Amino acid sequence: MQIAKVIVDVPTMQTDRPFDYLIPEALEDTIQPGMRVWVGFGKGSRKLMGMVIGLADHAEFDGELKPILAILDAAPVLDPELLKLSKWLADTTFAFWITCVQTMLPAQLKAAADKWVHPLTPAGHALIPSAQALDDLPEAALAPVLKAVQHGDLEVKYRLHDRAKVKTVAHIVPDKTEAEYAEIKQTLNGNAKQQAHLLDLLTQWHHQNLTPAIPDVKNEIPRAQITAAVKKGWLHLVEQEVYRDPYPQMQGQALTKPLALTVDQQQVVDQVTQAVDDHDPQTFLLEGVTGSGKTEVYLQIIAQALQQGQTALMLVPEIALTPQMVKRVRGRFGERVAVLHSGLSSGEKFDEWRRIERHEAQVVVGARSAVFAPLTNIGVFIIDEEHESSYKQADAPRYHARDVVLHRAQTMHAPVVLGSATPSLESRARAEKGVYTKLVLPKRINQQPMPPVHLIDMRQAYQAGGRDGFSKPLLDALQQRLDRHEQSVLLLNKRGFSSFVMCRECGYKVQCPNCDISLTLHMDSHSLKCHYCGHEEPIPTTCPNCGSKKIRYYGTGTEKVAASLNQLLPQARVLRMDVDTTRKKGSHARLLKQFGNHEADILLGTQMIAKGLDFPDVTLVGVINADTALGLPDFRAGERTFQLLTQVSGRAGRADKPGEVFIQTFNPEHYAIQYATKQDYEGFFYAEMAIRHRGDYPPYFFTMKLTVSHPDEAQAAKAIYSLAAQLNAVLSDSARVLGPTPGAIARLKKRYYYQMVIKYKREPQLNAALAKILDETQASVKNGFQVAIDPEPQSFM
Ligand SMILES: Nc1ncnc2c1ncn2[C@@H]1O[C@H](COP(=O)(O)OP(=O)(O)OP(=O)(O)O)[C@@H](O)[C@H]1O
Ligand SMILES: [Zn+2]
Ligand SMILES: [Zn+2]
């Protein structure tokens, strides 16, 4: 007896384990772990998708076994390494195993089941003459149909539809010999020019053994002629599978040559390629200032892995997946590169995924979820801008791509390169301890100095001739660039937009008396709240620091800034780049292209312009408001601000013209702004570490966030307090519990949220206690509870 162990597509605690299924004889030799199957499950034998995770020759379950109904894949869609990874992911992120499997597969492989109603009795037949999808029924018909189901007149069945659609294109196959085509041509009358032309082409294709695709010849031959020719038996058509290429314009382009490396770059490449050669799973932290040529270093390391017959996985933040980055990687390695990011259609993603799975692509560049790319034999892993918080997924499974990379690298015995001009505190601290090997690129390419940064104290800006949020020096600098036909980048910091209160006079922000963190504005309750400890106070009308009445919500929008620019510098051509102007597919790329072509003088944007851009004629960077992120109730606020300012400053003066940066701030003394001004990452690192140490924050402590929600506020509150008590019973004295407090958005989609954060160093019992909590609350899902456990959260709101 052959048994398949299957996890089924029911994400609940009770079902979060493999179930035994009987393999029908016909499938015995075909079925393998990593294949999707179709099985019946539970009472009423609802039909579901499942994933085979193992085979066995006897069942552990002693009841009657259900059979596997069908296999959905001809070959496994998860190889043994990825299958194992899915289990590890489930265990480390407190997520259901099947949820992890789904996350690892392209959306098109998430087979969906539709409910169909079938008539059973004449009464049922009168209502529904033939089987119909429940979703297609008009709303008014629903109630009588469901009643008929209860009555036994109709029956609900599940029907699978697999969304994995392969795209095909018709190809022309010439059916006759050259002599036969010549003979036919003789019989044509003189006016049949198109037919004669087609016969010539067919003769030629036959001779060259070609089967061209119809879209490729559509300019030469009208489709109607081809159809007619099929009828006459001159040719026949075959459907052949094609890939949807997200970057067709790059097809057939000549590949770029590796650049001659600088001494510093060469040293980095040598060290990493040595580890690639040695299959040494070391982690390197590449700390390279902006414009130091990290990308070229990555490319040459990847080349070495390919040289060895291995593959390479490179992650970049979604936002940095600009055509610029894709162009660089695809420009070097051509069609051996697969690109995966959220800008692709699901069909394109599926095709890129299949090219990887079939070993047709050996280099993968992608955003967070590309970490699950089905590459085998990976020789090197690269994470660019490793400090980016977008590498952490906020929903289940709440994984950090960096952790997944480190895990896969261990399995594959391959080195990892974490690159950034501003590494995360966590990674830099590990390098300090010798867990990672630190590599540095201290200088820019071309002996360019780092651009000088001018700090502008906005508390005095208006006395000094500033207008509409622009200081005089920044306006003058912009004007200068216009005169010299150089370009400028302006950053409007939207993080923490309007969510806090600040004094326009002295820059004071209201802080929590217990936590050293800014209070968040809650318009619904007209109060300021601390999301760590729950402290709450009214919104002040005068500044507690200087008594001024100019204390207000802080923030402006890009639209408004663009309008001001129009008034202040009427001759400037401004391109606006924010969520509104980049919503449409391809608009991000189009705007950058316009800017690259000098169709604008100023690129005004939010965070999305801060990193990765490499435009040689940008000689000025202006930051309109450096402070907004400082107000966020997050212990990483300083780190994020430092990173953002350093990254955006790095866009200036990258080629032969020197650059200059202006940062406008109400907090010129703030340490994060001071270190960013000096572009002193190391200085910032030590200062920030001291603060983290004092506050028992990461990287000294780990953090775990627990969130409970319920439609009834009292229930949610009661639940979180009881969970807090449960956890406090197992936690040691060195752990710190923050909260419970209401969530930042206390009520969301009609549910009330309560949360608590645990900071801890070593708590051997914590994971088991959390697993138990999940288990127990799952049993109460029916009562409306939801629990989320987030290890190392990137957001505390
Ligand atoms: N060895 C080299 N010789 C000549 N030019 C180089 C070399 N290496 C890199 N460059 C060029 O230097 C510029 C900056 O490099 P790159 O964009 O890779 O920097 P980076 O370190 O990734 O910067 P950032 O962190 O700011 O994105 C690019 O235009 C790149 O083509
Ligand atoms: Zn004040
Ligand atoms: Zn507090």
mmCIF file with all atom_site columns, N, CA, C and O and ligand atoms in Angstrom, residues 259-262 265 289-296 328 385 445 612 614 651 654, ligand 1:
data_model
loop_
_atom_site.group_PDB
_atom_site.id
_atom_site.type_symbol
_atom_site.label_atom_id
_atom_site.label_alt_id
_atom_site.label_comp_id
_atom_site.label_asym_id
_atom_site.label_entity_id
_atom_site.label_seq_id
_atom_site.pdbx_PDB_ins_code
_atom_site.Cartn_x
_atom_site.Cartn_y
_atom_site.Cartn_z
_atom_site.occupancy
_atom_site.B_iso_or_equiv
_atom_site.pdbx_formal_charge
_atom_site.auth_seq_id
_atom_site.auth_comp_id
_atom_site.auth_asym_id
_atom_site.auth_atom_id
_atom_site.pdbx_PDB_model_num
ATOM   1   N N   . LEU A 1 259 ? 33.289 45.916 -16.134 1.00 0.00 ? 259 LEU A N   1
ATOM   2   C CA  . LEU A 1 259 ? 34.163 47.083 -16.046 1.00 0.00 ? 259 LEU A CA  1
ATOM   3   C C   . LEU A 1 259 ? 35.469 46.681 -15.356 1.00 0.00 ? 259 LEU A C   1
ATOM   4   O O   . LEU A 1 259 ? 35.497 45.731 -14.578 1.00 0.00 ? 259 LEU A O   1
ATOM   5   N N   . ALA A 1 260 ? 36.531 47.418 -15.661 1.00 0.00 ? 260 ALA A N   1
ATOM   6   C CA  . ALA A 1 260 ? 37.783 47.203 -14.926 1.00 0.00 ? 260 ALA A CA  1
ATOM   7   C C   . ALA A 1 260 ? 37.552 47.718 -13.508 1.00 0.00 ? 260 ALA A C   1
ATOM   8   O O   . ALA A 1 260 ? 37.157 48.867 -13.313 1.00 0.00 ? 260 ALA A O   1
ATOM   9   N N   . LEU A 1 261 ? 37.779 46.869 -12.521 1.00 0.00 ? 261 LEU A N   1
ATOM   10  C CA  . LEU A 1 261 ? 37.440 47.230 -11.147 1.00 0.00 ? 261 LEU A CA  1
ATOM   11  C C   . LEU A 1 261 ? 38.486 48.146 -10.529 1.00 0.00 ? 261 LEU A C   1
ATOM   12  O O   . LEU A 1 261 ? 39.663 48.101 -10.898 1.00 0.00 ? 261 LEU A O   1
ATOM   13  N N   . THR A 1 262 ? 38.036 48.959 -9.578  1.00 0.00 ? 262 THR A N   1
ATOM   14  C CA  . THR A 1 262 ? 38.988 49.726 -8.776  1.00 0.00 ? 262 THR A CA  1
ATOM   15  C C   . THR A 1 262 ? 39.655 48.759 -7.804  1.00 0.00 ? 262 THR A C   1
ATOM   16  O O   . THR A 1 262 ? 39.188 47.630 -7.610  1.00 0.00 ? 262 THR A O   1
ATOM   17  N N   . GLN A 1 265 ? 37.201 47.694 -5.144  1.00 0.00 ? 265 GLN A N   1
ATOM   18  C CA  . GLN A 1 265 ? 36.193 46.754 -5.678  1.00 0.00 ? 265 GLN A CA  1
ATOM   19  C C   . GLN A 1 265 ? 36.812 45.376 -5.873  1.00 0.00 ? 265 GLN A C   1
ATOM   20  O O   . GLN A 1 265 ? 36.222 44.356 -5.531  1.00 0.00 ? 265 GLN A O   1
ATOM   21  N N   . VAL A 1 289 ? 29.854 53.128 0.468   1.00 0.00 ? 289 VAL A N   1
ATOM   22  C CA  . VAL A 1 289 ? 29.183 54.434 0.409   1.00 0.00 ? 289 VAL A CA  1
ATOM   23  C C   . VAL A 1 289 ? 28.377 54.540 -0.891  1.00 0.00 ? 289 VAL A C   1
ATOM   24  O O   . VAL A 1 289 ? 28.617 53.781 -1.839  1.00 0.00 ? 289 VAL A O   1
ATOM   25  N N   . THR A 1 290 ? 27.454 55.486 -0.933  1.00 0.00 ? 290 THR A N   1
ATOM   26  C CA  . THR A 1 290 ? 26.622 55.642 -2.134  1.00 0.00 ? 290 THR A CA  1
ATOM   27  C C   . THR A 1 290 ? 27.516 55.990 -3.319  1.00 0.00 ? 290 THR A C   1
ATOM   28  O O   . THR A 1 290 ? 28.425 56.816 -3.201  1.00 0.00 ? 290 THR A O   1
ATOM   29  N N   . GLY A 1 291 ? 27.279 55.314 -4.428  1.00 0.00 ? 291 GLY A N   1
ATOM   30  C CA  . GLY A 1 291 ? 28.078 55.580 -5.624  1.00 0.00 ? 291 GLY A CA  1
ATOM   31  C C   . GLY A 1 291 ? 29.450 54.930 -5.600  1.00 0.00 ? 291 GLY A C   1
ATOM   32  O O   . GLY A 1 291 ? 30.338 55.313 -6.357  1.00 0.00 ? 291 GLY A O   1
ATOM   33  N N   . SER A 1 292 ? 29.624 53.922 -4.751  1.00 0.00 ? 292 SER A N   1
ATOM   34  C CA  . SER A 1 292 ? 30.940 53.277 -4.664  1.00 0.00 ? 292 SER A CA  1
ATOM   35  C C   . SER A 1 292 ? 31.060 52.110 -5.638  1.00 0.00 ? 292 SER A C   1
ATOM   36  O O   . SER A 1 292 ? 32.096 51.460 -5.703  1.00 0.00 ? 292 SER A O   1
ATOM   37  N N   . GLY A 1 293 ? 29.990 51.834 -6.389  1.00 0.00 ? 293 GLY A N   1
ATOM   38  C CA  . GLY A 1 293 ? 30.079 50.775 -7.392  1.00 0.00 ? 293 GLY A CA  1
ATOM   39  C C   . GLY A 1 293 ? 29.759 49.401 -6.845  1.00 0.00 ? 293 GLY A C   1
ATOM   40  O O   . GLY A 1 293 ? 30.353 48.398 -7.251  1.00 0.00 ? 293 GLY A O   1
ATOM   41  N N   . LYS A 1 294 ? 28.777 49.326 -5.970  1.00 0.00 ? 294 LYS A N   1
ATOM   42  C CA  . LYS A 1 294 ? 28.399 48.016 -5.414  1.00 0.00 ? 294 LYS A CA  1
ATOM   43  C C   . LYS A 1 294 ? 27.781 47.123 -6.487  1.00 0.00 ? 294 LYS A C   1
ATOM   44  O O   . LYS A 1 294 ? 28.036 45.929 -6.515  1.00 0.00 ? 294 LYS A O   1
ATOM   45  N N   . THR A 1 295 ? 26.983 47.728 -7.363  1.00 0.00 ? 295 THR A N   1
ATOM   46  C CA  . THR A 1 295 ? 26.305 46.916 -8.369  1.00 0.00 ? 295 THR A CA  1
ATOM   47  C C   . THR A 1 295 ? 27.305 46.170 -9.258  1.00 0.00 ? 295 THR A C   1
ATOM   48  O O   . THR A 1 295 ? 27.124 44.984 -9.547  1.00 0.00 ? 295 THR A O   1
ATOM   49  N N   . GLU A 1 296 ? 28.349 46.840 -9.674  1.00 0.00 ? 296 GLU A N   1
ATOM   50  C CA  . GLU A 1 296 ? 29.353 46.185 -10.511 1.00 0.00 ? 296 GLU A CA  1
ATOM   51  C C   . GLU A 1 296 ? 30.009 45.023 -9.746  1.00 0.00 ? 296 GLU A C   1
ATOM   52  O O   . GLU A 1 296 ? 30.287 43.968 -10.321 1.00 0.00 ? 296 GLU A O   1
ATOM   53  N N   . ARG A 1 328 ? 20.854 46.849 -15.824 1.00 0.00 ? 328 ARG A N   1
ATOM   54  C CA  . ARG A 1 328 ? 22.236 46.507 -15.523 1.00 0.00 ? 328 ARG A CA  1
ATOM   55  C C   . ARG A 1 328 ? 22.449 45.003 -15.461 1.00 0.00 ? 328 ARG A C   1
ATOM   56  O O   . ARG A 1 328 ? 23.416 44.474 -16.001 1.00 0.00 ? 328 ARG A O   1
ATOM   57  N N   . GLU A 1 385 ? 20.772 46.780 -0.614  1.00 0.00 ? 385 GLU A N   1
ATOM   58  C CA  . GLU A 1 385 ? 20.030 47.644 0.328   1.00 0.00 ? 385 GLU A CA  1
ATOM   59  C C   . GLU A 1 385 ? 19.463 46.777 1.453   1.00 0.00 ? 385 GLU A C   1
ATOM   60  O O   . GLU A 1 385 ? 18.268 46.797 1.727   1.00 0.00 ? 385 GLU A O   1
ATOM   61  N N   . ILE A 1 445 ? 33.351 56.011 -6.926  1.00 0.00 ? 445 ILE A N   1
ATOM   62  C CA  . ILE A 1 445 ? 34.020 55.781 -8.204  1.00 0.00 ? 445 ILE A CA  1
ATOM   63  C C   . ILE A 1 445 ? 34.472 57.127 -8.772  1.00 0.00 ? 445 ILE A C   1
ATOM   64  O O   . ILE A 1 445 ? 33.861 58.147 -8.468  1.00 0.00 ? 445 ILE A O   1
ATOM   65  N N   . GLY A 1 612 ? 18.992 54.026 -5.257  1.00 0.00 ? 612 GLY A N   1
ATOM   66  C CA  . GLY A 1 612 ? 19.252 53.313 -6.489  1.00 0.00 ? 612 GLY A CA  1
ATOM   67  C C   . GLY A 1 612 ? 19.412 54.177 -7.730  1.00 0.00 ? 612 GLY A C   1
ATOM   68  O O   . GLY A 1 612 ? 20.022 53.755 -8.696  1.00 0.00 ? 612 GLY A O   1
ATOM   69  N N   . ASP A 1 614 ? 20.733 56.564 -10.477 1.00 0.00 ? 614 ASP A N   1
ATOM   70  C CA  . ASP A 1 614 ? 22.091 56.919 -10.882 1.00 0.00 ? 614 ASP A CA  1
ATOM   71  C C   . ASP A 1 614 ? 22.012 57.804 -12.130 1.00 0.00 ? 614 ASP A C   1
ATOM   72  O O   . ASP A 1 614 ? 22.073 57.312 -13.245 1.00 0.00 ? 614 ASP A O   1
ATOM   73  N N   . ARG A 1 651 ? 22.423 60.609 -4.123  1.00 0.00 ? 651 ARG A N   1
ATOM   74  C CA  . ARG A 1 651 ? 22.039 60.747 -5.532  1.00 0.00 ? 651 ARG A CA  1
ATOM   75  C C   . ARG A 1 651 ? 22.772 61.894 -6.201  1.00 0.00 ? 651 ARG A C   1
ATOM   76  O O   . ARG A 1 651 ? 22.711 62.040 -7.420  1.00 0.00 ? 651 ARG A O   1
ATOM   77  N N   . ARG A 1 654 ? 27.257 62.001 -8.751  1.00 0.00 ? 654 ARG A N   1
ATOM   78  C CA  . ARG A 1 654 ? 27.751 60.630 -8.899  1.00 0.00 ? 654 ARG A CA  1
ATOM   79  C C   . ARG A 1 654 ? 28.680 60.462 -10.090 1.00 0.00 ? 654 ARG A C   1
ATOM   80  O O   . ARG A 1 654 ? 29.366 59.464 -10.191 1.00 0.00 ? 654 ARG A O   1
HETATM 81  N N1  . LIG B 2 .   ? 34.982 49.959 -11.912 1.00 0.00 ? 1   LIG B N1  1
HETATM 82  C C1  . LIG B 2 .   ? 34.242 50.942 -12.410 1.00 0.00 ? 1   LIG B C1  1
HETATM 83  N N2  . LIG B 2 .   ? 34.701 51.750 -13.370 1.00 0.00 ? 1   LIG B N2  1
HETATM 84  C C2  . LIG B 2 .   ? 33.942 52.764 -13.870 1.00 0.00 ? 1   LIG B C2  1
HETATM 85  N N3  . LIG B 2 .   ? 32.701 53.053 -13.460 1.00 0.00 ? 1   LIG B N3  1
HETATM 86  C C3  . LIG B 2 .   ? 32.169 52.279 -12.493 1.00 0.00 ? 1   LIG B C3  1
HETATM 87  C C4  . LIG B 2 .   ? 32.912 51.186 -11.929 1.00 0.00 ? 1   LIG B C4  1
HETATM 88  N N4  . LIG B 2 .   ? 32.129 50.608 -10.986 1.00 0.00 ? 1   LIG B N4  1
HETATM 89  C C5  . LIG B 2 .   ? 30.967 51.289 -10.983 1.00 0.00 ? 1   LIG B C5  1
HETATM 90  N N5  . LIG B 2 .   ? 30.984 52.302 -11.871 1.00 0.00 ? 1   LIG B N5  1
HETATM 91  C C6  . LIG B 2 .   ? 29.908 53.286 -12.121 1.00 0.00 ? 1   LIG B C6  1
HETATM 92  O O1  . LIG B 2 .   ? 29.773 54.077 -10.958 1.00 0.00 ? 1   LIG B O1  1
HETATM 93  C C7  . LIG B 2 .   ? 28.394 54.469 -10.764 1.00 0.00 ? 1   LIG B C7  1
HETATM 94  C C8  . LIG B 2 .   ? 27.946 54.150 -9.351  1.00 0.00 ? 1   LIG B C8  1
HETATM 95  O O2  . LIG B 2 .   ? 27.889 52.750 -9.165  1.00 0.00 ? 1   LIG B O2  1
HETATM 96  P P1  . LIG B 2 .   ? 26.652 52.021 -8.461  1.00 0.00 ? 1   LIG B P1  1
HETATM 97  O O3  . LIG B 2 .   ? 25.385 52.605 -8.928  1.00 0.00 ? 1   LIG B O3  1
HETATM 98  O O4  . LIG B 2 .   ? 26.877 50.592 -8.582  1.00 0.00 ? 1   LIG B O4  1
HETATM 99  O O5  . LIG B 2 .   ? 26.908 52.472 -6.972  1.00 0.00 ? 1   LIG B O5  1
HETATM 100 P P2  . LIG B 2 .   ? 26.280 51.880 -5.659  1.00 0.00 ? 1   LIG B P2  1
HETATM 101 O O6  . LIG B 2 .   ? 27.394 51.597 -4.742  1.00 0.00 ? 1   LIG B O6  1
HETATM 102 O O7  . LIG B 2 .   ? 25.309 50.799 -5.940  1.00 0.00 ? 1   LIG B O7  1
HETATM 103 O O8  . LIG B 2 .   ? 25.527 53.146 -5.154  1.00 0.00 ? 1   LIG B O8  1
HETATM 104 P P3  . LIG B 2 .   ? 24.139 53.323 -4.360  1.00 0.00 ? 1   LIG B P3  1
HETATM 105 O O9  . LIG B 2 .   ? 24.282 52.639 -3.030  1.00 0.00 ? 1   LIG B O9  1
HETATM 106 O O10 . LIG B 2 .   ? 24.096 54.805 -4.240  1.00 0.00 ? 1   LIG B O10 1
HETATM 107 O O11 . LIG B 2 .   ? 23.042 52.781 -5.229  1.00 0.00 ? 1   LIG B O11 1
HETATM 108 C C9  . LIG B 2 .   ? 27.611 53.740 -11.830 1.00 0.00 ? 1   LIG B C9  1
HETATM 109 O O12 . LIG B 2 .   ? 27.297 54.642 -12.851 1.00 0.00 ? 1   LIG B O12 1
HETATM 110 C C10 . LIG B 2 .   ? 28.550 52.657 -12.308 1.00 0.00 ? 1   LIG B C10 1
HETATM 111 O O13 . LIG B 2 .   ? 28.342 52.325 -13.647 1.00 0.00 ? 1   LIG B O13 1
#
